[in-house]
mmCIF file of C-alpha atoms in Angstrom:
data_model
loop_
_atom_site.group_PDB
_atom_site.id
_atom_site.type_symbol
_atom_site.label_atom_id
_atom_site.label_comp_id
_atom_site.label_asym_id
_atom_site.label_seq_id
_atom_site.Cartn_x
_atom_site.Cartn_y
_atom_site.Cartn_z
ATOM 1 C CA MET A 248 137.391 83.957 68.603
ATOM 2 C CA SER A 249 141.192 83.609 68.516
ATOM 3 C CA SER A 250 142.142 83.345 64.868
ATOM 4 C CA LYS A 251 145.223 85.473 64.280
ATOM 5 C CA ILE A 252 148.872 84.467 63.840
ATOM 6 C CA LEU A 253 151.293 86.846 65.578
ATOM 7 C CA ILE A 254 154.889 87.018 64.313
ATOM 8 C CA VAL A 255 157.100 88.791 66.853
ATOM 9 C CA GLY A 256 160.038 90.313 65.012
ATOM 10 C CA GLY A 257 157.912 89.866 61.926
ATOM 11 C CA TYR A 258 159.547 92.609 59.877
ATOM 12 C CA GLY A 259 163.077 91.220 60.319
ATOM 13 C CA ALA A 260 165.006 89.259 57.697
ATOM 14 C CA VAL A 261 163.540 85.888 58.701
ATOM 15 C CA GLY A 262 160.235 87.068 60.159
ATOM 16 C CA SER A 263 159.267 88.975 57.012
ATOM 17 C CA ILE A 264 159.668 85.835 54.878
ATOM 18 C CA ILE A 265 157.554 83.833 57.334
ATOM 19 C CA ALA A 266 154.916 86.583 57.236
ATOM 20 C CA GLU A 267 154.816 86.574 53.457
ATOM 21 C CA ASN A 268 154.605 82.775 53.268
ATOM 22 C CA ILE A 269 151.779 82.417 55.783
ATOM 23 C CA ALA A 270 149.870 85.452 54.513
ATOM 24 C CA GLU A 271 149.552 83.723 51.145
ATOM 25 C CA ILE A 272 147.557 81.000 52.896
ATOM 26 C CA TYR A 273 145.873 83.099 55.604
ATOM 27 C CA PRO A 274 145.550 86.646 54.212
ATOM 28 C CA GLU A 275 144.670 89.309 56.792
ATOM 29 C CA LYS A 276 145.163 86.779 59.597
ATOM 30 C CA VAL A 277 148.890 87.451 60.099
ATOM 31 C CA ILE A 278 149.974 90.167 62.538
ATOM 32 C CA VAL A 279 153.476 91.547 61.993
ATOM 33 C CA ALA A 280 154.728 92.813 65.334
ATOM 34 C CA GLY A 281 157.747 94.530 66.802
ATOM 35 C CA ARG A 282 158.799 97.630 68.668
ATOM 36 C CA SER A 283 158.843 99.693 65.451
ATOM 37 C CA PHE A 284 155.386 100.285 64.050
ATOM 38 C CA TYR A 285 157.000 102.086 61.111
ATOM 39 C CA LYS A 286 158.890 98.958 60.019
ATOM 40 C CA ALA A 287 155.825 96.768 60.503
ATOM 41 C CA LYS A 288 153.734 99.179 58.452
ATOM 42 C CA LYS A 289 156.329 99.255 55.651
ATOM 43 C CA LEU A 290 156.186 95.477 55.389
ATOM 44 C CA ALA A 291 152.390 95.523 55.374
ATOM 45 C CA GLU A 292 152.478 97.996 52.476
ATOM 46 C CA LYS A 293 154.983 95.810 50.623
ATOM 47 C CA LEU A 294 152.698 92.793 51.043
ATOM 48 C CA HIS A 295 149.685 94.791 49.786
ATOM 49 C CA GLY A 296 147.833 94.756 53.086
ATOM 50 C CA LYS A 297 147.823 90.978 53.514
ATOM 51 C CA VAL A 298 149.368 91.376 56.995
ATOM 52 C CA ILE A 299 148.377 93.549 59.946
ATOM 53 C CA PRO A 300 151.111 95.811 61.414
ATOM 54 C CA ILE A 301 151.242 96.565 65.139
ATOM 55 C CA GLN A 302 153.729 97.885 67.681
ATOM 56 C CA PHE A 303 154.430 95.172 70.238
ATOM 57 C CA ASP A 304 156.972 94.673 73.005
ATOM 58 C CA VAL A 305 157.173 91.271 74.724
ATOM 59 C CA ASN A 306 158.455 93.051 77.842
ATOM 60 C CA ASN A 307 155.478 95.405 78.061
ATOM 61 C CA SER A 308 152.337 93.729 79.395
ATOM 62 C CA GLU A 309 150.257 96.714 78.261
ATOM 63 C CA ASP A 310 150.680 95.426 74.701
ATOM 64 C CA PHE A 311 149.299 91.974 75.530
ATOM 65 C CA SER A 312 145.635 92.770 74.859
ATOM 66 C CA ILE A 313 146.199 91.810 71.211
ATOM 67 C CA LEU A 314 146.894 88.243 72.355
ATOM 68 C CA ASN A 315 143.164 87.720 72.945
ATOM 69 C CA GLU A 316 142.856 87.475 69.156
ATOM 70 C CA VAL A 317 145.861 85.178 68.672
ATOM 71 C CA LYS A 318 146.009 81.373 68.395
ATOM 72 C CA LEU A 319 149.652 81.038 67.299
ATOM 73 C CA ILE A 320 152.789 83.061 68.031
ATOM 74 C CA ILE A 321 155.985 82.716 66.014
ATOM 75 C CA MET A 322 158.894 84.181 67.958
ATOM 76 C CA CYS A 323 161.750 85.530 65.837
ATOM 77 C CA LEU A 324 163.614 87.285 68.671
ATOM 78 C CA ASP A 325 165.871 85.866 71.365
ATOM 79 C CA GLN A 326 164.597 86.451 74.890
ATOM 80 C CA ASN A 327 166.360 86.816 78.227
ATOM 81 C CA ASN A 328 163.668 85.006 80.235
ATOM 82 C CA THR A 329 160.604 82.780 79.832
ATOM 83 C CA GLU A 330 157.959 85.182 81.164
ATOM 84 C CA PHE A 331 156.333 85.789 77.780
ATOM 85 C CA VAL A 332 156.302 82.070 76.916
ATOM 86 C CA GLU A 333 154.690 81.335 80.290
ATOM 87 C CA TYR A 334 152.024 83.947 79.603
ATOM 88 C CA CYS A 335 151.265 82.308 76.242
ATOM 89 C CA ILE A 336 151.039 78.885 77.878
ATOM 90 C CA ALA A 337 148.618 80.221 80.495
ATOM 91 C CA LYS A 338 146.456 81.515 77.630
ATOM 92 C CA SER A 339 146.765 78.161 75.737
ATOM 93 C CA ILE A 340 148.295 80.012 72.791
ATOM 94 C CA ALA A 341 150.483 77.865 70.535
ATOM 95 C CA TYR A 342 154.078 79.050 70.398
ATOM 96 C CA VAL A 343 156.857 78.414 67.834
ATOM 97 C CA ASP A 344 160.395 79.709 68.501
ATOM 98 C CA ILE A 345 163.093 79.944 65.812
ATOM 99 C CA SER A 346 165.904 80.643 68.300
ATOM 100 C CA ALA A 347 169.101 78.623 67.945
ATOM 101 C CA GLN A 348 170.483 79.654 71.333
ATOM 102 C CA TYR A 349 170.944 76.701 73.683
ATOM 103 C CA GLN A 350 170.196 78.540 76.923
ATOM 104 C CA THR A 351 167.036 80.120 75.512
ATOM 105 C CA LEU A 352 165.708 76.756 74.350
ATOM 106 C CA LYS A 353 166.801 74.974 77.514
ATOM 107 C CA ASN A 354 164.941 77.483 79.660
ATOM 108 C CA ILE A 355 161.781 77.015 77.593
ATOM 109 C CA GLU A 356 162.124 73.226 77.866
ATOM 110 C CA THR A 357 161.613 73.507 81.631
ATOM 111 C CA LEU A 358 158.035 74.649 80.923
ATOM 112 C CA HIS A 359 157.008 71.300 79.434
ATOM 113 C CA TYR A 360 154.607 70.258 82.190
ATOM 114 C CA GLN A 361 153.120 73.739 82.347
ATOM 115 C CA ALA A 362 152.418 73.486 78.626
ATOM 116 C CA VAL A 363 150.884 70.025 78.987
ATOM 117 C CA HIS A 364 148.549 71.184 81.744
ATOM 118 C CA GLY A 365 147.855 74.425 79.879
ATOM 119 C CA HIS A 366 146.918 72.493 76.706
ATOM 120 C CA ALA A 367 149.514 74.476 74.736
ATOM 121 C CA ASN A 368 151.875 73.559 71.915
ATOM 122 C CA VAL A 369 155.392 74.958 72.277
ATOM 123 C CA ILE A 370 157.680 73.959 69.406
ATOM 124 C CA LEU A 371 161.466 74.474 69.413
ATOM 125 C CA SER A 372 164.381 73.629 67.073
ATOM 126 C CA VAL A 373 162.863 75.384 64.079
ATOM 127 C CA GLY A 374 165.409 76.363 61.433
ATOM 128 C CA LEU A 375 168.567 74.917 59.931
ATOM 129 C CA ALA A 376 170.539 74.012 63.060
ATOM 130 C CA PRO A 377 168.696 73.181 65.190
ATOM 131 C CA GLY A 378 165.844 72.170 62.928
ATOM 132 C CA ILE A 379 166.742 70.401 59.710
ATOM 133 C CA THR A 380 169.696 68.821 61.519
ATOM 134 C CA ASN A 381 167.212 67.365 64.041
ATOM 135 C CA LEU A 382 164.949 66.021 61.305
ATOM 136 C CA LEU A 383 167.806 64.338 59.449
ATOM 137 C CA ALA A 384 169.084 62.795 62.682
ATOM 138 C CA GLN A 385 165.602 61.521 63.559
ATOM 139 C CA TYR A 386 165.197 60.069 60.055
ATOM 140 C CA ALA A 387 168.609 58.391 60.269
ATOM 141 C CA VAL A 388 167.599 56.663 63.503
ATOM 142 C CA SER A 389 164.381 55.457 61.862
ATOM 143 C CA GLN A 390 166.345 53.970 58.966
ATOM 144 C CA LEU A 391 169.252 52.374 60.854
ATOM 145 C CA GLU A 392 168.584 49.934 63.677
ATOM 146 C CA ASP A 393 170.704 50.201 66.818
ATOM 147 C CA THR A 394 172.191 53.549 65.824
ATOM 148 C CA ASP A 395 175.378 53.955 67.832
ATOM 149 C CA SER A 396 176.548 57.397 66.720
ATOM 150 C CA ILE A 397 175.418 60.418 64.743
ATOM 151 C CA ASP A 398 177.796 62.958 63.244
ATOM 152 C CA ILE A 399 176.286 66.229 62.077
ATOM 153 C CA PHE A 400 178.186 68.445 59.639
ATOM 154 C CA ILE A 401 177.108 72.043 59.006
ATOM 155 C CA LEU A 402 178.505 74.153 56.176
ATOM 156 C CA LEU A 403 177.901 77.903 56.437
ATOM 157 C CA GLY A 404 178.524 80.476 53.739
ATOM 158 C CA LEU A 405 180.647 83.458 54.716
ATOM 159 C CA GLY A 406 178.746 85.570 52.194
ATOM 160 C CA GLU A 407 175.466 85.194 54.090
ATOM 161 C CA LYS A 408 174.295 88.459 55.636
ATOM 162 C CA HIS A 409 173.669 87.968 59.352
ATOM 163 C CA GLY A 410 172.689 90.271 62.171
ATOM 164 C CA ASP A 411 175.325 91.372 64.659
ATOM 165 C CA PHE A 412 173.983 88.994 67.311
ATOM 166 C CA ALA A 413 174.639 85.951 65.090
ATOM 167 C CA TYR A 414 178.182 87.111 64.347
ATOM 168 C CA ARG A 415 178.931 87.715 68.021
ATOM 169 C CA TRP A 416 177.569 84.300 68.992
ATOM 170 C CA THR A 417 179.902 82.663 66.462
ATOM 171 C CA PHE A 418 182.929 84.663 67.612
ATOM 172 C CA ASN A 419 182.227 83.915 71.270
ATOM 173 C CA ASN A 420 182.118 80.193 70.535
ATOM 174 C CA LEU A 421 185.301 79.957 68.466
ATOM 175 C CA ASP A 422 187.334 79.601 71.650
ATOM 176 C CA SER A 423 184.845 77.844 73.920
ATOM 177 C CA ARG A 424 184.732 74.662 75.957
ATOM 178 C CA TYR A 425 181.479 72.778 76.349
ATOM 179 C CA ARG A 426 180.254 69.514 77.825
ATOM 180 C CA LEU A 427 178.628 66.656 75.933
ATOM 181 C CA THR A 428 177.339 63.352 77.230
ATOM 182 C CA ILE A 429 179.000 60.646 75.152
ATOM 183 C CA ASP A 430 178.592 56.958 75.966
ATOM 184 C CA ASN A 431 176.983 57.974 79.264
ATOM 185 C CA LYS A 432 180.033 60.015 80.267
ATOM 186 C CA ILE A 433 180.330 63.785 80.398
ATOM 187 C CA LYS A 434 183.220 64.954 78.245
ATOM 188 C CA VAL A 435 184.674 68.419 77.821
ATOM 189 C CA MET A 436 184.953 69.418 74.161
ATOM 190 C CA LYS A 437 186.967 72.248 72.646
ATOM 191 C CA SER A 438 185.453 74.175 69.773
ATOM 192 C CA PHE A 439 187.190 74.114 66.405
ATOM 193 C CA THR A 440 189.227 70.982 67.210
ATOM 194 C CA GLN A 441 189.063 67.286 66.196
ATOM 195 C CA PRO A 442 188.559 67.760 62.446
ATOM 196 C CA VAL A 443 186.722 65.193 60.363
ATOM 197 C CA ASN A 444 187.059 65.274 56.588
ATOM 198 C CA THR A 445 183.881 64.614 54.633
ATOM 199 C CA ASN A 446 182.218 65.521 51.354
ATOM 200 C CA LEU A 447 179.556 68.205 51.652
ATOM 201 C CA LEU A 448 179.548 70.467 48.589
ATOM 202 C CA GLY A 449 183.182 69.375 48.187
ATOM 203 C CA LYS A 450 185.583 67.609 50.512
ATOM 204 C CA ARG A 451 186.744 69.631 53.478
ATOM 205 C CA ASN A 452 187.492 69.477 57.205
ATOM 206 C CA PHE A 453 184.710 70.090 59.707
ATOM 207 C CA TYR A 454 185.478 71.064 63.308
ATOM 208 C CA LEU A 455 183.610 70.583 66.585
ATOM 209 C CA PHE A 456 181.268 73.445 67.415
ATOM 210 C CA ASP A 457 178.788 74.210 70.184
ATOM 211 C CA PHE A 458 175.498 74.010 68.267
ATOM 212 C CA SER A 459 172.440 73.327 70.404
ATOM 213 C CA ASP A 460 171.063 70.473 68.287
ATOM 214 C CA GLN A 461 173.528 67.928 69.696
ATOM 215 C CA TYR A 462 172.250 68.500 73.257
ATOM 216 C CA PHE A 463 168.565 68.164 72.490
ATOM 217 C CA LEU A 464 169.067 65.170 70.211
ATOM 218 C CA ALA A 465 171.106 63.453 72.922
ATOM 219 C CA ASN A 466 168.176 63.920 75.308
ATOM 220 C CA THR A 467 165.493 62.705 72.892
ATOM 221 C CA LEU A 468 167.157 60.010 70.760
ATOM 222 C CA ASN A 469 168.535 56.783 72.177
ATOM 223 C CA VAL A 470 171.958 57.310 70.596
ATOM 224 C CA PRO A 471 175.125 57.156 72.769
ATOM 225 C CA LYS A 472 177.201 59.615 70.750
ATOM 226 C CA ILE A 473 176.027 62.726 68.885
ATOM 227 C CA GLN A 474 178.410 65.472 67.794
ATOM 228 C CA THR A 475 178.052 68.523 65.576
ATOM 229 C CA ARG A 476 180.851 69.999 63.492
ATOM 230 C CA MET A 477 181.009 73.008 61.222
ATOM 231 C CA ALA A 478 183.018 74.526 58.390
ATOM 232 C CA PHE A 479 182.818 77.649 56.255
ATOM 233 C CA ASP A 480 182.400 77.600 52.490
ATOM 234 C CA VAL A 481 185.803 79.297 52.109
ATOM 235 C CA GLU A 482 188.128 76.426 52.956
ATOM 236 C CA TRP A 483 191.225 78.489 53.696
ATOM 237 C CA PHE A 484 189.221 80.576 56.181
ATOM 238 C CA THR A 485 188.114 77.414 58.006
ATOM 239 C CA GLU A 486 191.681 76.150 58.235
ATOM 240 C CA LEU A 487 193.001 79.551 59.317
ATOM 241 C CA THR A 488 190.412 79.636 62.098
ATOM 242 C CA ALA A 489 191.529 76.170 63.233
ATOM 243 C CA ILE A 490 195.156 77.321 63.351
ATOM 244 C CA LEU A 491 194.222 80.444 65.324
ATOM 245 C CA ARG A 492 192.233 78.241 67.710
ATOM 246 C CA LYS A 493 195.214 75.976 68.234
ATOM 247 C CA LEU A 494 197.351 79.010 69.027
ATOM 248 C CA ARG A 495 194.584 80.345 71.336
ATOM 249 C CA ILE A 496 194.450 83.543 69.299
ATOM 250 C CA THR A 497 190.716 83.030 68.770
ATOM 251 C CA LYS A 498 190.124 84.140 72.360
ATOM 252 C CA LEU A 499 190.708 87.672 71.051
ATOM 253 C CA PHE A 500 187.433 87.361 69.119
ATOM 254 C CA LYS A 501 185.544 87.509 72.424
ATOM 255 C CA ASN A 502 186.613 91.141 72.736
ATOM 256 C CA GLU A 503 183.789 93.476 71.697
ATOM 257 C CA THR A 504 186.122 95.939 69.947
ATOM 258 C CA VAL A 505 187.657 93.140 67.881
ATOM 259 C CA GLN A 506 184.187 91.814 67.091
ATOM 260 C CA ASN A 507 183.037 95.231 65.897
ATOM 261 C CA LEU A 508 186.071 95.491 63.617
ATOM 262 C CA VAL A 509 185.572 92.024 62.109
ATOM 263 C CA ILE A 510 181.818 92.520 61.653
ATOM 264 C CA ARG A 511 182.458 95.766 59.761
ATOM 265 C CA SER A 512 185.014 93.932 57.622
ATOM 266 C CA PHE A 513 182.478 91.242 56.739
ATOM 267 C CA HIS A 514 179.932 93.899 55.792
ATOM 268 C CA HIS A 515 182.359 95.815 53.550
ATOM 269 C CA PHE A 516 184.525 92.969 52.216
ATOM 270 C CA PRO A 517 182.333 89.853 52.079
ATOM 271 C CA LEU A 518 183.953 86.472 51.549
ATOM 272 C CA GLY A 519 182.387 83.397 50.030
ATOM 273 C CA THR A 520 178.739 82.910 49.154
ATOM 274 C CA ASP A 521 175.397 82.438 50.895
ATOM 275 C CA VAL A 522 175.480 78.660 50.446
ATOM 276 C CA TYR A 523 174.620 76.300 53.303
ATOM 277 C CA GLY A 524 174.697 72.545 53.709
ATOM 278 C CA VAL A 525 173.938 69.870 56.279
ATOM 279 C CA LYS A 526 175.096 66.266 56.323
ATOM 280 C CA VAL A 527 174.091 63.673 58.909
ATOM 281 C CA VAL A 528 176.017 60.406 59.102
ATOM 282 C CA ALA A 529 174.633 57.640 61.329
ATOM 283 C CA LYS A 530 176.527 54.479 62.261
ATOM 284 C CA ASP A 531 175.263 51.325 63.952
ATOM 285 C CA LYS A 532 177.048 48.975 66.336
ATOM 286 C CA ASP A 533 178.267 46.799 63.443
ATOM 287 C CA GLY A 534 179.834 49.729 61.601
ATOM 288 C CA ASN A 535 177.103 50.078 58.966
ATOM 289 C CA THR A 536 176.451 53.706 57.990
ATOM 290 C CA THR A 537 173.804 55.802 56.314
ATOM 291 C CA ASP A 538 173.951 59.480 55.429
ATOM 292 C CA PHE A 539 171.576 62.225 54.339
ATOM 293 C CA THR A 540 172.230 65.746 53.062
ATOM 294 C CA VAL A 541 170.499 69.039 52.368
ATOM 295 C CA SER A 542 171.860 72.164 50.696
ATOM 296 C CA GLY A 543 170.752 75.486 49.316
ATOM 297 C CA ASN A 544 171.311 79.215 49.419
ATOM 298 C CA ASN A 545 170.363 81.737 52.120
ATOM 299 C CA GLU A 546 170.250 80.177 55.570
ATOM 300 C CA GLY A 547 167.792 82.814 56.758
ATOM 301 C CA LYS A 548 165.324 81.907 54.031
ATOM 302 C CA ILE A 549 165.368 78.187 54.779
ATOM 303 C CA THR A 550 164.878 78.965 58.482
ATOM 304 C CA ALA A 551 161.760 80.908 57.493
ATOM 305 C CA CYS A 552 160.553 78.050 55.294
ATOM 306 C CA VAL A 553 160.971 75.519 58.111
ATOM 307 C CA ALA A 554 159.128 77.852 60.494
ATOM 308 C CA THR A 555 156.296 78.225 57.972
ATOM 309 C CA GLU A 556 155.798 74.479 57.621
ATOM 310 C CA ILE A 557 156.009 73.930 61.380
ATOM 311 C CA ALA A 558 153.412 76.671 61.888
ATOM 312 C CA LEU A 559 151.079 74.968 59.410
ATOM 313 C CA LEU A 560 151.479 71.685 61.292
ATOM 314 C CA VAL A 561 150.587 73.411 64.556
ATOM 315 C CA LEU A 562 147.549 75.075 62.975
ATOM 316 C CA ASN A 563 146.215 72.043 61.137
ATOM 317 C CA GLU A 564 147.270 68.933 63.062
ATOM 318 C CA ASN A 565 146.255 67.657 66.468
ATOM 319 C CA LEU A 566 149.749 67.649 67.949
ATOM 320 C CA PRO A 567 150.634 66.416 71.440
ATOM 321 C CA LYS A 568 150.716 69.222 73.989
ATOM 322 C CA GLY A 569 153.868 70.328 75.776
ATOM 323 C CA VAL A 570 157.302 71.650 74.839
ATOM 324 C CA LEU A 571 158.598 69.593 71.921
ATOM 325 C CA HIS A 572 161.313 69.869 69.296
ATOM 326 C CA SER A 573 160.605 69.772 65.569
ATOM 327 C CA HIS A 574 161.830 66.185 65.144
ATOM 328 C CA GLN A 575 159.309 65.064 67.763
ATOM 329 C CA ILE A 576 156.278 66.358 65.833
ATOM 330 C CA VAL A 577 157.168 65.850 62.154
ATOM 331 C CA LYS A 578 156.022 62.327 61.339
ATOM 332 C CA ASN A 579 156.723 62.257 57.591
ATOM 333 C CA ILE A 580 160.180 63.807 57.290
ATOM 334 C CA PRO A 581 160.663 63.210 53.517
ATOM 335 C CA LEU A 582 157.319 64.915 52.827
ATOM 336 C CA PHE A 583 158.226 67.805 55.132
ATOM 337 C CA LEU A 584 161.531 68.340 53.301
ATOM 338 C CA ASP A 585 159.795 68.103 49.937
ATOM 339 C CA ASN A 586 157.321 70.781 51.015
ATOM 340 C CA LEU A 587 160.209 73.192 51.611
ATOM 341 C CA LYS A 588 160.859 73.250 47.859
ATOM 342 C CA LYS A 589 157.567 75.105 47.404
ATOM 343 C CA TYR A 590 159.160 78.173 48.967
ATOM 344 C CA ASP A 591 162.784 77.846 47.885
ATOM 345 C CA SER A 592 163.931 76.415 44.546
ATOM 346 C CA SER A 593 167.567 76.331 45.718
ATOM 347 C CA PHE A 594 166.732 73.804 48.445
ATOM 348 C CA GLN A 595 167.893 70.270 47.667
ATOM 349 C CA TYR A 596 167.872 67.121 49.788
ATOM 350 C CA ASN A 597 169.149 63.597 49.423
ATOM 351 C CA ILE A 598 167.680 60.974 51.758
#
């Protein structure tokens, strides 16, 4: 009988926290998987044998025999195609993906009807942004009739340790243009422009940024205008970035050599802290507003906590089948947020 929980990338920074959290509830049912058996084994030893280490490559079908024992997969790696997800759907294996990359999630979204017919749960937008941002937006809509706009503000700490991929994604999007549907019209937005000043762990400017949550919320909530902005915890760094963007100097950050230099600088001379924050402000047609916030330390940890709680929902609730985002399956959002405190004492919310 399928009873195991497979975490792909399970020995990474986020995956290892998910593994530890779930193994406390389902000891010896969690499989930590990745291309390095050595790293998986080291984590298993650290967790006193509560998890099972295996070598596993999503691009190698010879490794797929283990999936006969699996009822849930938590994907902690970004993928270039949907072949593995499609295989899971065909096997009716539940699938949770913590990716924040728009194209990755968009490609998986196209598998919705396959998942429905395959009686499979595929859950996306699992983390901070997208994830908690989605939940706060959904809750705002439930609390404010005729919501006309939603503004999402994301504060990221420069002292947070990220992988190179996350840094490169940020650099590549500092000088990007992207399209949003606002008031039923497609508009071209420029990253790190149109500042809005608001209070989130202190007053500061937040600038437009190409986070994926705003696209998926626009497609699932009946709200004409949804925009996401970001800032760093070091205010002067945020403002310097905005100036460089205005001067078009930020396009240099798309160069791989420049990226390598800046990434090394962040590793050796860290700025700021590992704080994070999210604020969602909803406004109705009469100008009435409501806002909700969350904050804490270590973005990677809260992503793991969200993934843990989503996984428990998938395992224990009779959820609708298909490809859905977190805000479409979490019915009691205040309770969900409160549950996150069990894993992370730094996590705070105000709704």
